[in-house]
PDB file of C-alpha atoms in Angstrom:
ATOM      1  CA  MET V   1     122.065 103.459  78.253  1.00 88.00           C
ATOM      2  CA  ARG V   2     120.808  99.932  77.599  1.00 88.00           C
ATOM      3  CA  SER V   3     120.662  98.417  74.141  1.00 93.00           C
ATOM      4  CA  ILE V   4     117.660  96.431  72.942  1.00 91.00           C
ATOM      5  CA  ASP V   5     118.860  92.821  72.972  1.00 92.00           C
ATOM      6  CA  ALA V   6     117.024  89.545  72.431  1.00 93.00           C
ATOM      7  CA  LEU V   7     116.121  87.405  75.428  1.00 91.00           C
ATOM      8  CA  SER V   8     116.817  83.702  75.554  1.00 93.00           C
ATOM      9  CA  LEU V   9     113.380  82.023  75.625  1.00 92.00           C
ATOM     10  CA  PRO V  10     113.992  78.379  74.725  1.00 93.00           C
ATOM     11  CA  ASP V  11     110.511  77.295  75.864  1.00 94.00           C
ATOM     12  CA  ILE V  12     108.703  79.732  73.549  1.00 92.00           C
ATOM     13  CA  ALA V  13     107.914  79.073  69.884  1.00 93.00           C
ATOM     14  CA  PRO V  14     107.751  82.407  67.996  1.00 92.00           C
ATOM     15  CA  ALA V  15     104.375  83.069  66.362  1.00 91.00           C
ATOM     16  CA  PRO V  16     104.286  83.221  62.562  1.00 93.00           C
ATOM     17  CA  VAL V  17     104.691  86.751  61.195  1.00 92.00           C
ATOM     18  CA  PRO V  18     101.831  88.012  58.956  1.00 90.00           C
ATOM     19  CA  ASP V  19     102.730  88.847  55.380  1.00 92.00           C
ATOM     20  CA  TRP V  20     101.673  92.484  55.882  1.00 91.00           C
ATOM     21  CA  MET V  21     103.044  95.406  57.886  1.00 94.00           C
ATOM     22  CA  PRO V  22     101.069  98.138  59.668  1.00 94.00           C
ATOM     23  CA  GLU V  23     101.014 101.437  57.790  1.00 95.00           C
ATOM     24  CA  ILE V  24     101.088 105.007  59.028  1.00 96.00           C
ATOM     25  CA  ARG V  25      98.435 107.401  57.718  1.00 96.00           C
ATOM     26  CA  HIS V  26      97.909 111.051  58.560  1.00 97.00           C
ATOM     27  CA  VAL V  27      94.192 111.666  59.022  1.00 97.00           C
ATOM     28  CA  ASP V  28      91.721 114.207  60.343  1.00 97.00           C
ATOM     29  CA  PRO V  29      90.921 112.836  63.857  1.00 97.00           C
ATOM     30  CA  ARG V  30      87.262 113.796  63.351  1.00 97.00           C
ATOM     31  CA  THR V  31      86.981 111.039  60.712  1.00 96.00           C
ATOM     32  CA  LEU V  32      87.819 108.263  63.191  1.00 96.00           C
ATOM     33  CA  VAL V  33      85.046 106.091  64.641  1.00 93.00           C
ATOM     34  CA  VAL V  34      84.626 103.867  67.725  1.00 90.00           C
ATOM     35  CA  ASP V  35      82.697 100.591  67.917  1.00 87.00           C
ATOM     36  CA  GLU V  36      80.814 100.846  71.212  1.00 85.00           C
ATOM     37  CA  SER V  37      79.971  97.143  71.197  1.00 82.00           C
ATOM     38  CA  TYR V  38      83.389  96.445  72.747  1.00 79.00           C
ATOM     39  CA  GLN V  39      85.027  99.835  73.366  1.00 78.00           C
ATOM     40  CA  ARG V  40      84.812 101.673  76.658  1.00 72.00           C
ATOM     41  CA  ALA V  41      82.320 104.491  77.153  1.00 80.00           C
ATOM     42  CA  LEU V  42      83.744 107.754  78.461  1.00 85.00           C
ATOM     43  CA  SER V  43      83.952 107.882  82.256  1.00 88.00           C
ATOM     44  CA  GLU V  44      84.877 110.701  84.621  1.00 91.00           C
ATOM     45  CA  ARG V  45      88.425 109.362  84.545  1.00 89.00           C
ATOM     46  CA  SER V  46      88.324 109.483  80.737  1.00 91.00           C
ATOM     47  CA  VAL V  47      87.259 113.131  80.794  1.00 94.00           C
ATOM     48  CA  ARG V  48      90.073 113.974  83.225  1.00 94.00           C
ATOM     49  CA  LEU V  49      92.559 112.279  80.905  1.00 94.00           C
ATOM     50  CA  ILE V  50      91.224 114.109  77.850  1.00 95.00           C
ATOM     51  CA  ARG V  51      91.418 117.437  79.697  1.00 96.00           C
ATOM     52  CA  LYS V  52      95.066 116.684  80.451  1.00 95.00           C
ATOM     53  CA  ILE V  53      95.788 115.702  76.829  1.00 96.00           C
ATOM     54  CA  VAL V  54      94.228 118.946  75.566  1.00 97.00           C
ATOM     55  CA  SER V  55      95.967 121.204  78.090  1.00 97.00           C
ATOM     56  CA  GLN V  56      99.369 119.504  77.752  1.00 95.00           C
ATOM     57  CA  TRP V  57      99.428 118.531  74.070  1.00 96.00           C
ATOM     58  CA  ASP V  58     102.965 117.576  73.086  1.00 95.00           C
ATOM     59  CA  TRP V  59     103.991 115.553  70.039  1.00 96.00           C
ATOM     60  CA  SER V  60     106.886 114.052  72.003  1.00 93.00           C
ATOM     61  CA  ALA V  61     104.319 112.392  74.295  1.00 93.00           C
ATOM     62  CA  PHE V  62     102.013 111.381  71.442  1.00 95.00           C
ATOM     63  CA  LYS V  63     101.278 107.725  70.706  1.00 94.00           C
ATOM     64  CA  PRO V  64      99.447 107.096  67.402  1.00 96.00           C
ATOM     65  CA  PRO V  65      96.035 105.501  67.808  1.00 95.00           C
ATOM     66  CA  VAL V  66      95.792 101.988  66.384  1.00 93.00           C
ATOM     67  CA  VAL V  67      92.976 101.706  63.838  1.00 94.00           C
ATOM     68  CA  VAL V  68      91.451  99.273  61.343  1.00 92.00           C
ATOM     69  CA  ASP V  69      90.111 100.246  57.939  1.00 93.00           C
ATOM     70  CA  VAL V  70      86.561  98.835  57.931  1.00 91.00           C
ATOM     71  CA  GLY V  71      84.907  99.562  54.599  1.00 89.00           C
ATOM     72  CA  GLY V  72      86.684 102.894  54.315  1.00 90.00           C
ATOM     73  CA  ALA V  73      86.009 103.977  57.904  1.00 92.00           C
ATOM     74  CA  LEU V  74      88.942 103.997  60.297  1.00 95.00           C
ATOM     75  CA  GLU V  75      87.821 102.248  63.477  1.00 93.00           C
ATOM     76  CA  VAL V  76      89.886 102.937  66.600  1.00 93.00           C
ATOM     77  CA  ILE V  77      91.122  99.835  68.430  1.00 91.00           C
ATOM     78  CA  ASP V  78      93.398 101.641  70.871  1.00 89.00           C
ATOM     79  CA  GLY V  79      93.829 105.356  71.527  1.00 93.00           C
ATOM     80  CA  GLN V  80      90.340 106.828  71.474  1.00 93.00           C
ATOM     81  CA  HIS V  81      91.227 109.246  74.291  1.00 94.00           C
ATOM     82  CA  THR V  82      94.115 110.587  72.209  1.00 96.00           C
ATOM     83  CA  ALA V  83      91.837 110.977  69.183  1.00 96.00           C
ATOM     84  CA  ILE V  84      89.122 112.745  71.200  1.00 96.00           C
ATOM     85  CA  GLY V  85      91.773 114.965  72.766  1.00 97.00           C
ATOM     86  CA  ALA V  86      93.024 115.978  69.313  1.00 97.00           C
ATOM     87  CA  VAL V  87      89.502 116.871  68.163  1.00 97.00           C
ATOM     88  CA  THR V  88      88.742 118.704  71.406  1.00 97.00           C
ATOM     89  CA  HIS V  89      91.984 120.676  71.186  1.00 97.00           C
ATOM     90  CA  GLY V  90      90.780 122.342  68.015  1.00 94.00           C
ATOM     91  CA  GLY V  91      94.229 123.110  66.682  1.00 96.00           C
ATOM     92  CA  ILE V  92      95.186 119.630  65.471  1.00 96.00           C
ATOM     93  CA  ALA V  93      94.235 119.237  61.825  1.00 96.00           C
ATOM     94  CA  GLN V  94      95.788 115.797  61.362  1.00 97.00           C
ATOM     95  CA  ILE V  95      97.296 113.045  63.477  1.00 97.00           C
ATOM     96  CA  PRO V  96      99.259 109.952  62.463  1.00 97.00           C
ATOM     97  CA  VAL V  97      97.469 106.650  63.033  1.00 97.00           C
ATOM     98  CA  LEU V  98      98.777 103.102  62.789  1.00 94.00           C
ATOM     99  CA  VAL V  99      96.565 101.073  60.441  1.00 95.00           C
ATOM    100  CA  VAL V 100      96.457  97.327  61.093  1.00 90.00           C
ATOM    101  CA  ARG V 101      94.336  94.533  59.689  1.00 88.00           C
ATOM    102  CA  ALA V 102      91.506  92.824  61.561  1.00 84.00           C
ATOM    103  CA  VAL V 103      88.699  91.859  59.205  1.00 79.00           C
ATOM    104  CA  GLU V 104      86.149  90.484  61.687  1.00 83.00           C
ATOM    105  CA  ARG V 105      84.749  92.349  64.668  1.00 82.00           C
ATOM    106  CA  LYS V 106      85.839  89.565  67.035  1.00 86.00           C
ATOM    107  CA  ASN V 107      89.423  90.074  65.850  1.00 82.00           C
ATOM    108  CA  ARG V 108      89.166  93.825  66.458  1.00 84.00           C
ATOM    109  CA  ALA V 109      87.698  93.223  69.911  1.00 84.00           C
ATOM    110  CA  GLY V 110      90.479  90.734  70.637  1.00 83.00           C
ATOM    111  CA  ALA V 111      93.087  93.283  69.573  1.00 81.00           C
ATOM    112  CA  PHE V 112      91.462  95.848  71.891  1.00 77.00           C
ATOM    113  CA  VAL V 113      91.757  93.370  74.777  1.00 81.00           C
ATOM    114  CA  ARG V 114      95.433  92.710  74.043  1.00 81.00           C
ATOM    115  CA  HIS V 115      96.266  96.406  73.800  1.00 78.00           C
ATOM    116  CA  ASN V 116      94.724  97.020  77.201  1.00 76.00           C
ATOM    117  CA  ARG V 117      95.609  93.791  78.997  1.00 79.00           C
ATOM    118  CA  ASP V 118      99.066  92.854  77.727  1.00 73.00           C
ATOM    119  CA  ARG V 119     101.034  95.774  79.057  1.00 74.00           C
ATOM    120  CA  ILE V 120     103.298  96.483  82.014  1.00 75.00           C
ATOM    121  CA  GLN V 121     101.979  99.338  84.107  1.00 81.00           C
ATOM    122  CA  VAL V 122     104.511 101.919  85.232  1.00 83.00           C
ATOM    123  CA  THR V 123     104.902 101.744  89.016  1.00 91.00           C
ATOM    124  CA  PRO V 124     104.689 104.885  91.180  1.00 94.00           C
ATOM    125  CA  THR V 125     108.422 104.698  91.931  1.00 95.00           C
ATOM    126  CA  GLN V 126     109.336 104.344  88.238  1.00 92.00           C
ATOM    127  CA  LEU V 127     107.060 107.264  87.410  1.00 92.00           C
ATOM    128  CA  HIS V 128     108.610 109.340  90.210  1.00 95.00           C
ATOM    129  CA  THR V 129     112.103 108.700  88.836  1.00 93.00           C
ATOM    130  CA  ALA V 130     111.023 109.826  85.373  1.00 91.00           C
ATOM    131  CA  LEU V 131     109.262 112.912  86.769  1.00 93.00           C
ATOM    132  CA  VAL V 132     112.415 113.938  88.625  1.00 94.00           C
ATOM    133  CA  GLU V 133     114.415 113.612  85.399  1.00 91.00           C
ATOM    134  CA  ALA V 134     111.748 115.675  83.625  1.00 88.00           C
ATOM    135  CA  GLY V 135     112.100 118.444  86.220  1.00 92.00           C
ATOM    136  CA  ASP V 136     108.599 118.069  87.704  1.00 92.00           C
ATOM    137  CA  GLU V 137     108.382 120.457  90.657  1.00 95.00           C
ATOM    138  CA  ASP V 138     106.408 118.167  92.971  1.00 96.00           C
ATOM    139  CA  ALA V 139     108.615 115.147  92.256  1.00 96.00           C
ATOM    140  CA  MET V 140     111.751 117.201  92.830  1.00 96.00           C
ATOM    141  CA  THR V 141     110.389 118.416  96.167  1.00 97.00           C
ATOM    142  CA  ILE V 142     109.768 114.818  97.238  1.00 97.00           C
ATOM    143  CA  ALA V 143     113.289 113.858  96.135  1.00 97.00           C
ATOM    144  CA  GLN V 144     114.838 116.757  98.059  1.00 98.00           C
ATOM    145  CA  VAL V 145     112.865 115.998 101.220  1.00 98.00           C
ATOM    146  CA  CYS V 146     113.928 112.354 101.073  1.00 98.00           C
ATOM    147  CA  GLN V 147     117.563 113.215 100.381  1.00 97.00           C
ATOM    148  CA  ARG V 148     117.715 115.569 103.351  1.00 97.00           C
ATOM    149  CA  ALA V 149     115.993 113.046 105.597  1.00 98.00           C
ATOM    150  CA  GLY V 150     118.349 110.233 104.528  1.00 97.00           C
ATOM    151  CA  VAL V 151     115.655 108.252 102.701  1.00 98.00           C
ATOM    152  CA  THR V 152     116.421 106.382  99.484  1.00 97.00           C
ATOM    153  CA  ILE V 153     113.516 105.898  97.080  1.00 97.00           C
ATOM    154  CA  LEU V 154     114.117 102.709  95.117  1.00 96.00           C
ATOM    155  CA  LYS V 155     113.028 102.518  91.501  1.00 91.00           C
ATOM    156  CA  ASN V 156     112.174  98.838  91.962  1.00 91.00           C
ATOM    157  CA  PRO V 157     111.878  96.576  95.026  1.00 92.00           C
ATOM    158  CA  PRO V 158     115.134  94.732  95.792  1.00 93.00           C
ATOM    159  CA  PRO V 159     115.457  90.975  95.076  1.00 91.00           C
ATOM    160  CA  MET V 160     113.884  88.843  97.802  1.00 91.00           C
ATOM    161  CA  ALA V 161     112.622  92.081  99.439  1.00 91.00           C
ATOM    162  CA  ARG V 162     116.030  92.602 101.055  1.00 94.00           C
ATOM    163  CA  PHE V 163     115.714  96.266 101.861  1.00 96.00           C
ATOM    164  CA  ARG V 164     118.442  98.241 103.570  1.00 96.00           C
ATOM    165  CA  PRO V 165     117.769 100.734 106.360  1.00 95.00           C
ATOM    166  CA  GLY V 166     116.361 103.974 105.005  1.00 96.00           C
ATOM    167  CA  GLU V 167     115.105 102.474 101.733  1.00 97.00           C
ATOM    168  CA  THR V 168     111.492 102.807 100.627  1.00 98.00           C
ATOM    169  CA  ILE V 169     109.116 102.338  97.724  1.00 97.00           C
ATOM    170  CA  ALA V 170     106.307 104.288  99.446  1.00 97.00           C
ATOM    171  CA  VAL V 171     106.656 107.304  97.164  1.00 97.00           C
ATOM    172  CA  SER V 172     102.898 107.929  96.873  1.00 97.00           C
ATOM    173  CA  THR V 173     102.584 108.035 100.656  1.00 98.00           C
ATOM    174  CA  ILE V 174     105.555 110.396 100.898  1.00 98.00           C
ATOM    175  CA  GLY V 175     104.020 112.643  98.249  1.00 97.00           C
ATOM    176  CA  ALA V 176     100.773 112.831 100.215  1.00 97.00           C
ATOM    177  CA  LEU V 177     102.773 113.519 103.385  1.00 98.00           C
ATOM    178  CA  VAL V 178     104.572 116.432 101.714  1.00 98.00           C
ATOM    179  CA  ASN V 179     101.231 117.845 100.584  1.00 97.00           C
ATOM    180  CA  ARG V 180      99.839 117.711 104.116  1.00 97.00           C
ATOM    181  CA  ARG V 181     102.880 118.688 106.176  1.00 97.00           C
ATOM    182  CA  HIS V 182     105.000 120.551 103.614  1.00 97.00           C
ATOM    183  CA  ALA V 183     108.710 119.897 103.237  1.00 97.00           C
ATOM    184  CA  ALA V 184     109.802 120.551 106.820  1.00 97.00           C
ATOM    185  CA  GLY V 185     107.011 118.516 108.415  1.00 97.00           C
ATOM    186  CA  ALA V 186     107.481 115.613 106.025  1.00 98.00           C
ATOM    187  CA  ARG V 187     111.223 115.622 106.616  1.00 98.00           C
ATOM    188  CA  LYS V 188     110.687 115.331 110.377  1.00 98.00           C
ATOM    189  CA  VAL V 189     108.468 112.272 109.963  1.00 98.00           C
ATOM    190  CA  LEU V 190     110.930 110.603 107.614  1.00 98.00           C
ATOM    191  CA  GLU V 191     113.934 111.428 109.807  1.00 98.00           C
ATOM    192  CA  ILE V 192     112.288 109.582 112.688  1.00 97.00           C
ATOM    193  CA  CYS V 193     111.881 106.507 110.472  1.00 97.00           C
ATOM    194  CA  VAL V 194     115.515 106.753 109.361  1.00 97.00           C
ATOM    195  CA  GLN V 195     116.798 107.236 112.909  1.00 97.00           C
ATOM    196  CA  GLY V 196     114.824 104.167 113.901  1.00 96.00           C
ATOM    197  CA  GLY V 197     116.611 102.142 111.217  1.00 96.00           C
ATOM    198  CA  ALA V 198     113.350 101.096 109.563  1.00 96.00           C
ATOM    199  CA  CYS V 199     114.018  98.539 106.864  1.00 93.00           C
ATOM    200  CA  PRO V 200     112.114  99.324 104.718  1.00 95.00           C
ATOM    201  CA  ILE V 201     110.385 102.589 105.537  1.00 97.00           C
ATOM    202  CA  SER V 202     106.865 101.391 104.818  1.00 97.00           C
ATOM    203  CA  ALA V 203     103.760 103.404 104.015  1.00 98.00           C
ATOM    204  CA  ASP V 204     102.128 102.174 107.238  1.00 97.00           C
ATOM    205  CA  LEU V 205     105.094 103.280 109.356  1.00 98.00           C
ATOM    206  CA  ILE V 206     105.161 106.727 107.737  1.00 98.00           C
ATOM    207  CA  LYS V 207     101.446 107.205 108.416  1.00 98.00           C
ATOM    208  CA  ALA V 208     101.784 105.893 111.980  1.00 97.00           C
ATOM    209  CA  VAL V 209     104.637 108.276 112.827  1.00 97.00           C
ATOM    210  CA  GLU V 210     102.759 111.207 111.308  1.00 97.00           C
ATOM    211  CA  HIS V 211      99.696 110.265 113.365  1.00 97.00           C
ATOM    212  CA  LEU V 212     101.700 110.139 116.585  1.00 96.00           C
ATOM    213  CA  LEU V 213     103.153 113.580 115.892  1.00 96.00           C
ATOM    214  CA  HIS V 214     100.002 115.358 114.774  1.00 95.00           C
ATOM    215  CA  ALA V 215      96.785 113.592 115.820  1.00 95.00           C
ATOM    216  CA  ALA V 216      95.000 115.374 118.678  1.00 93.00           C
ATOM    217  CA  GLU V 217      94.998 112.229 120.837  1.00 91.00           C
ATOM    218  CA  TYR V 218      98.791 111.844 120.662  1.00 91.00           C
ATOM    219  CA  LYS V 219     100.206 115.276 119.886  1.00 88.00           C
ATOM    220  CA  GLY V 220     102.924 116.202 122.382  1.00 89.00           C
ATOM    221  CA  GLU V 221     102.767 112.822 124.141  1.00 90.00           C
ATOM    222  CA  LEU V 222     105.754 111.237 122.376  1.00 89.00           C
ATOM    223  CA  GLN V 223     108.960 112.994 121.425  1.00 92.00           C
ATOM    224  CA  ALA V 224     110.652 112.236 118.131  1.00 94.00           C
ATOM    225  CA  ASP V 225     113.630 110.480 119.739  1.00 94.00           C
ATOM    226  CA  ARG V 226     111.324 108.201 121.744  1.00 93.00           C
ATOM    227  CA  ILE V 227     109.434 107.147 118.606  1.00 95.00           C
ATOM    228  CA  ALA V 228     112.732 106.483 116.816  1.00 95.00           C
ATOM    229  CA  LEU V 229     113.937 104.398 119.759  1.00 94.00           C
ATOM    230  CA  LEU V 230     110.741 102.334 119.730  1.00 93.00           C
ATOM    231  CA  ILE V 231     111.199 101.680 116.018  1.00 95.00           C
ATOM    232  CA  SER V 232     114.844 100.707 116.368  1.00 94.00           C
ATOM    233  CA  SER V 233     114.360  98.411 119.352  1.00 90.00           C
ATOM    234  CA  ARG V 234     111.006  96.708 118.835  1.00 87.00           C
ATOM    235  CA  LEU V 235     109.592  97.382 115.355  1.00 89.00           C
ATOM    236  CA  SER V 236     109.223  93.760 114.195  1.00 90.00           C
ATOM    237  CA  THR V 237     107.474  92.817 117.445  1.00 92.00           C
ATOM    238  CA  LEU V 238     105.257  95.894 117.339  1.00 92.00           C
ATOM    239  CA  GLU V 239     104.293  95.293 113.706  1.00 94.00           C
ATOM    240  CA  ALA V 240     103.139  91.763 114.571  1.00 95.00           C
ATOM    241  CA  GLU V 241     101.188  93.151 117.520  1.00 94.00           C
ATOM    242  CA  ALA V 242      99.701  95.862 115.313  1.00 96.00           C
ATOM    243  CA  LYS V 243      98.443  93.265 112.809  1.00 96.00           C
ATOM    244  CA  ARG V 244      96.560  91.449 115.571  1.00 96.00           C
ATOM    245  CA  PHE V 245      95.262  94.743 116.971  1.00 94.00           C
ATOM    246  CA  ALA V 246      94.102  95.867 113.523  1.00 96.00           C
ATOM    247  CA  ALA V 247      92.238  92.595 112.947  1.00 96.00           C
ATOM    248  CA  GLU V 248      90.565  92.709 116.373  1.00 95.00           C
ATOM    249  CA  ARG V 249      89.522  96.363 116.168  1.00 93.00           C
ATOM    250  CA  LYS V 250      88.950  96.464 112.395  1.00 95.00           C
ATOM    251  CA  LEU V 251      91.425  99.317 112.014  1.00 96.00           C
ATOM    252  CA  PRO V 252      93.780 100.259 109.184  1.00 97.00           C
ATOM    253  CA  LEU V 253      97.201  98.783 109.911  1.00 97.00           C
ATOM    254  CA  TRP V 254      98.884 102.196 110.123  1.00 97.00           C
ATOM    255  CA  ARG V 255      96.426 103.392 112.771  1.00 97.00           C
ATOM    256  CA  ALA V 256      96.861 100.166 114.739  1.00 97.00           C
ATOM    257  CA  LEU V 257     100.637 100.572 114.504  1.00 97.00           C
ATOM    258  CA  ALA V 258     100.379 104.107 115.896  1.00 96.00           C
ATOM    259  CA  SER V 259      98.296 102.815 118.809  1.00 95.00           C
ATOM    260  CA  VAL V 260     100.682  99.960 119.520  1.00 95.00           C
ATOM    261  CA  LEU V 261     103.722 102.256 119.380  1.00 95.00           C
ATOM    262  CA  PHE V 262     102.033 104.556 121.873  1.00 94.00           C
ATOM    263  CA  MET V 263     100.979 101.738 124.196  1.00 93.00           C
ATOM    264  CA  ASN V 264     104.568 100.451 124.236  1.00 91.00           C
ATOM    265  CA  ARG V 265     106.123 103.894 124.676  1.00 87.00           C
ATOM    266  CA  ARG V 266     107.813 102.938 127.977  1.00 82.00           C
ATOM    267  CA  LYS V 267     109.285  99.681 126.712  1.00 72.00           C
ATOM    268  CA  ALA V 268     111.900 101.017 124.323  1.00 61.00           C
ATOM    269  CA  ARG V 269     115.417 100.072 125.344  1.00 58.00           C
ATOM    270  CA  HIS V 270     118.558 102.081 124.797  1.00 51.00           C
ATOM    271  CA  ASP V 271     121.623 100.341 123.362  1.00 44.00           C
TER     272      ASP V 271
END
């Protein structure tokens, strides 16, 4: 556990604190309003999010919408998807909201910008770590496949990008690999990367190895140990060659890397 401690920021002058505090009110979510002059309209992504909120409603995951009392109407600054989800759910009579002060519309619009701009997005690897702790089935499958293959998923990139062999932050790519090839197939791809001493195991390398194993043009042409040997003996050289090849042929880097690995299949050297 980590305590919440102050940082030393000698170059920063703290802003003056207003003489008021936000207040919590419990309100019927149907009474909330949205100013469309600066708020986002609902998109397909919004609808998907609202569907998820409705189907997985949980107070422990609830964040109170931030609102402003404008002439008796509570105008949502942040959290309209949560509010719409509560109304759509049908079983939520009241929700807590955080009431702040912003008299002019420009101030409310500015607050909306800060709520949506001044935040640190959770990275895929941080989210994966939390999902594993939460017992998510898909995340646990990914973790088990990586553990058995000898792959370490880092929560954050190491300082100065000094990865060790077998380390990766390509958790989204691994998740997609598991979906396509299932646990056993994904493990085989990752084991080749580990045996090759890849440092790190990049998304492009994972896709390239999968392509060499399963694409019709390469399937059966290169054995797993040969691919691992190519990675261990010439990966840095082959990656540089793949970048040039990708630029010349206008190919994704992973596909160019697969081609370059195949073209150099006879050049791997044994220790």
